[in-house]
Short mmCIF file of C-alpha atoms in Angstrom, two decimals:
data_model
loop_
_atom_site.label_atom_id
_atom_site.label_comp_id
_atom_site.label_asym_id
_atom_site.label_seq_id
_atom_site.Cartn_x
_atom_site.Cartn_y
_atom_site.Cartn_z
CA MET A 1 113.07 147.02 56.29
CA SER A 2 113.68 149.74 58.77
CA PHE A 3 111.45 149.91 62.08
CA PRO A 4 110.37 153.36 63.00
CA LEU A 5 111.56 154.07 66.51
CA THR A 6 108.96 156.49 68.15
CA SER A 7 111.41 158.05 70.64
CA THR A 8 114.87 157.86 72.11
CA SER A 9 113.70 155.98 74.75
CA ASP A 10 112.18 153.47 72.61
CA PHE A 11 115.97 153.53 71.02
CA ASN A 12 117.65 152.89 74.47
CA GLN A 13 114.51 150.22 75.73
CA GLY A 14 115.56 148.31 72.38
CA LEU A 15 119.26 147.91 73.20
CA THR A 16 118.45 147.11 76.63
CA CYS A 17 116.24 144.25 75.50
CA LEU A 18 118.85 143.56 72.94
CA SER A 19 121.44 143.25 75.66
CA PHE A 20 119.72 141.23 77.90
CA ASN A 21 118.67 138.61 75.01
CA ILE A 22 122.43 138.30 74.16
CA LEU A 23 123.73 137.78 77.72
CA LYS A 24 126.21 135.48 77.96
CA CYS A 25 124.53 132.00 79.02
CA ASN A 26 127.32 131.08 81.32
CA THR A 27 126.31 133.54 83.38
CA TYR A 28 122.68 131.90 83.75
CA LEU A 29 124.55 128.85 84.68
CA SER A 30 125.98 130.83 87.59
CA ILE A 31 122.93 131.89 88.96
CA LEU A 32 121.57 128.43 88.84
CA GLN A 33 124.60 127.16 90.52
CA LYS A 34 124.68 129.68 93.31
CA ILE A 35 120.70 129.01 93.70
CA VAL A 36 121.03 124.86 93.69
CA PHE A 37 124.14 124.40 95.66
CA ASP A 38 124.01 127.63 97.93
CA ASP A 39 120.57 128.34 98.69
CA LEU A 40 118.74 125.59 98.25
CA THR A 41 121.27 122.96 99.75
CA GLU A 42 121.26 124.78 102.69
CA LEU A 43 117.45 125.01 103.03
CA LEU A 44 117.60 121.09 102.64
CA ARG A 45 120.18 121.31 105.53
CA GLU A 46 117.53 123.24 107.46
CA LEU A 47 114.71 120.53 106.64
CA LEU A 48 116.85 117.44 107.92
CA LYS A 49 117.88 119.61 111.15
CA HIS A 50 113.95 120.20 111.46
CA SER A 51 113.43 116.25 111.49
CA ILE A 52 116.23 114.86 113.27
CA ALA A 53 119.01 116.33 115.32
CA ASP A 54 122.60 115.70 114.30
CA SER A 55 123.28 113.52 117.30
CA GLN A 56 120.81 110.87 116.38
CA ILE A 57 121.57 110.72 112.52
CA GLU A 58 124.02 107.94 112.40
CA ASP A 59 121.65 105.51 114.04
CA TYR A 60 119.07 106.65 111.89
CA PHE A 61 121.61 106.06 108.70
CA LYS A 62 122.37 102.62 110.11
CA ALA A 63 118.59 102.05 110.53
CA VAL A 64 117.86 103.09 106.52
CA SER A 65 120.89 102.74 104.46
CA ARG A 66 120.01 99.17 103.40
CA GLN A 67 117.19 100.82 101.64
CA PHE A 68 119.46 103.14 99.55
CA THR A 69 119.16 102.44 95.77
CA GLY A 70 123.14 103.17 95.67
CA ARG A 71 125.79 103.02 98.19
CA LEU A 72 127.28 106.30 99.44
CA THR A 73 131.11 106.67 99.37
CA GLN A 74 133.21 106.22 102.41
CA ARG A 75 133.94 109.73 102.50
CA GLU A 76 129.77 110.41 102.30
CA GLU A 77 129.51 108.12 104.97
CA ASP A 78 132.44 109.41 107.12
CA ILE A 79 130.57 112.85 107.02
CA ILE A 80 127.21 111.38 108.19
CA TYR A 81 129.17 109.57 111.31
CA ASN A 82 130.82 112.72 112.27
CA ALA A 83 127.93 115.01 112.20
CA ALA A 84 127.36 114.63 115.98
CA GLY A 85 130.47 116.83 116.20
CA THR A 86 130.41 118.80 112.77
CA GLY A 87 126.77 119.54 112.03
CA TYR A 88 125.21 119.13 108.73
CA GLN A 89 127.06 121.79 107.22
CA CYS A 90 129.14 119.43 105.28
CA PHE A 91 126.36 117.44 103.76
CA ASP A 92 125.58 117.70 100.20
CA ILE A 93 122.64 117.13 98.18
CA THR A 94 123.38 113.68 97.19
CA ILE A 95 123.91 112.84 100.96
CA LEU A 96 120.75 115.23 101.96
CA THR A 97 118.33 113.88 99.68
CA LYS A 98 119.12 110.43 100.40
CA LEU A 99 118.19 110.80 104.05
CA LEU A 100 115.43 112.64 103.70
CA ARG A 101 113.67 110.59 101.45
CA TYR A 102 112.87 107.80 104.50
CA PHE A 103 111.55 110.33 106.96
CA PRO A 104 107.98 109.31 107.69
CA GLU A 105 106.84 113.09 106.60
CA LYS A 106 108.70 112.82 103.09
CA ILE A 107 105.19 112.92 101.51
CA HIS A 108 105.10 116.63 101.82
CA PHE A 109 108.36 117.22 100.24
CA GLU A 110 109.39 114.08 98.18
CA THR A 111 108.28 115.52 94.74
CA HIS A 112 110.26 118.84 95.33
CA LEU A 113 113.12 116.55 96.23
CA SER A 114 113.11 114.61 93.26
CA SER A 115 112.77 118.15 91.10
CA LEU A 116 115.83 119.61 92.65
CA THR A 117 118.26 116.23 92.22
CA ARG A 118 117.12 116.38 88.53
CA VAL A 119 117.86 119.91 88.00
CA ARG A 120 121.10 119.52 90.04
CA ASN A 121 121.92 116.29 87.71
CA GLU A 122 120.97 118.33 84.30
CA ILE A 123 122.65 121.39 84.86
CA CYS A 124 126.20 119.41 86.32
CA HIS A 125 125.81 117.11 82.84
CA LEU A 126 125.11 119.91 80.24
CA PRO A 127 126.84 119.17 77.19
CA SER A 128 128.39 122.91 77.55
CA THR A 129 128.39 125.88 79.77
CA TYR A 130 125.96 127.83 77.58
CA ILE A 131 122.56 127.66 78.01
CA THR A 132 119.29 129.32 76.36
CA HIS A 133 117.62 131.99 78.04
CA SER A 134 114.24 129.65 77.78
CA GLN A 135 116.27 126.77 79.79
CA PHE A 136 117.34 129.01 81.93
CA GLU A 137 113.80 130.47 83.03
CA THR A 138 112.74 126.84 82.99
CA TYR A 139 115.24 125.84 85.58
CA PHE A 140 114.34 129.24 87.78
CA ASP A 141 111.32 128.47 87.76
CA GLU A 142 111.47 125.25 89.35
CA CYS A 143 114.14 126.40 92.08
CA CYS A 144 111.49 129.34 93.04
CA ASP A 145 108.85 126.64 93.54
CA ILE A 146 110.73 124.23 95.35
CA ALA A 147 112.26 126.94 97.57
CA SER A 148 108.60 128.08 98.23
CA ALA A 149 107.04 124.71 98.84
CA LEU A 150 110.19 123.64 101.33
CA GLU A 151 109.63 126.80 103.54
CA GLU A 152 106.22 126.61 103.74
CA TYR A 153 106.60 123.23 105.05
CA LEU A 154 109.04 124.66 107.56
CA LYS A 155 107.01 127.60 108.27
CA LYS A 156 109.26 129.90 107.47
CA PRO A 157 108.81 133.54 105.75
CA LYS A 158 109.77 132.93 102.01
CA TYR A 159 113.13 134.93 102.31
CA LEU A 160 114.53 132.62 99.36
CA VAL A 161 111.96 133.68 97.14
CA GLN A 162 112.80 137.39 97.55
CA LYS A 163 116.83 136.44 97.57
CA PHE A 164 116.14 134.89 94.05
CA GLN A 165 114.62 138.04 92.93
CA MET A 166 117.73 139.73 93.86
CA ILE A 167 119.94 137.47 92.62
CA TYR A 168 118.24 137.49 88.97
CA GLU A 169 118.26 141.44 89.01
CA VAL A 170 122.27 141.88 89.94
CA ASN A 171 123.21 138.79 87.62
CA THR A 172 121.09 139.76 84.39
CA HIS A 173 121.49 143.48 84.84
CA CYS A 174 117.72 143.52 84.84
CA LYS A 175 116.77 146.65 86.57
CA ASN A 176 112.67 145.36 87.07
CA GLY A 177 113.75 141.73 87.49
CA ARG A 178 110.97 139.41 87.12
CA THR A 179 107.55 140.55 88.07
CA ASP A 180 105.98 137.25 89.28
CA LEU A 181 109.08 137.28 91.91
CA GLN A 182 107.99 140.92 92.88
CA ILE A 183 104.81 139.97 93.50
CA GLU A 184 105.20 137.15 95.61
CA ALA A 185 107.91 139.10 97.53
CA ILE A 186 105.08 141.98 98.16
CA LYS A 187 102.56 139.09 99.23
CA ASN A 188 104.71 137.53 101.76
CA SER A 189 105.69 141.57 103.39
CA LEU A 190 102.02 141.72 103.50
CA THR A 191 101.42 138.48 105.07
CA GLU A 192 103.96 139.36 107.86
CA LEU A 193 102.48 142.86 108.45
CA ASN A 194 99.27 141.40 109.61
CA THR A 195 100.80 140.66 113.03
CA GLY A 196 101.91 144.27 113.25
CA VAL A 197 101.61 147.89 111.95
CA ASP A 198 104.84 149.50 110.35
CA LYS A 199 103.23 152.64 108.32
CA GLU A 200 107.10 153.20 106.55
CA ARG A 201 107.30 149.58 105.40
CA LEU A 202 103.71 149.58 104.31
CA TYR A 203 104.23 152.90 102.30
CA ASN A 204 107.49 150.93 100.82
CA LEU A 205 105.16 148.24 99.55
CA GLU A 206 102.68 150.59 98.29
CA GLU A 207 105.32 152.22 96.18
CA LYS A 208 106.83 148.82 94.68
CA ILE A 209 102.89 147.86 93.93
CA SER A 210 102.83 151.03 91.79
CA GLN A 211 106.34 150.49 90.26
CA ILE A 212 104.88 146.93 88.74
CA ASP A 213 101.79 149.14 87.68
CA ARG A 214 103.74 151.27 85.73
CA GLN A 215 105.96 148.41 84.40
CA THR A 216 102.89 146.48 83.06
CA ASP A 217 101.22 149.45 81.61
CA GLU A 218 105.03 150.24 79.70
CA ARG A 219 104.99 146.61 78.42
CA HIS A 220 101.29 146.88 77.22
CA ARG A 221 102.57 150.24 75.17
CA GLN A 222 105.82 148.24 73.97
CA VAL A 223 103.49 145.34 72.90
CA VAL A 224 101.10 147.67 71.19
CA ASN A 225 103.88 149.26 69.59
CA LEU A 226 105.44 145.88 68.11
CA LYS A 227 101.96 144.99 66.82
CA LYS A 228 101.96 148.20 64.58
CA LEU A 229 105.27 147.42 63.69
CA VAL A 230 104.10 143.85 62.28
CA GLN A 231 101.26 145.28 60.66
CA GLN A 232 103.57 147.95 58.80
#
């Protein structure tokens, strides 16, 4: 059965959707690797720095290391011992999560540490470099939740959620990106505007809201057309 196209724009949109759906899955994996090993790892470094100064981390490590479920490698221990001079920049997720799990305030972020560790382990041990769009969306949503929660704990503006939106758009070639992340970014920007009036920025936010509204209308129209096709 051939599906009628109501317009040239419908045809172009169909091609765009097809291109998006067959996007090479290793691109999805590259996005997740950047988010986990660059952005979220750096956020953990900020969390550790927020909790303890690098000049005190050696003493803290000696105090809690006996509670570790698995020993660190000699290289990892050396990185901790050298932190007083080099800071936390060389700390990876393994070192960071092990240290952060023993802080008194861990109750506020322990669940998110576990989630990040699991996501890291799963994407590192995939049977191949290809993941489905559905898998990508699941991991991506988890990463957004982790970033949002940790930035909220650190009382930081939620810039990572906005950054993830940009990463998503650029790497998936999706012009409109994810509506949920766009809305979250706008909400954060509006919260920041409560501290002062910026008419130009407010105008830009209003335009973004209107754009989301138009996207929603267009998606509704596409769904209606799909229902008609099914009925035919």
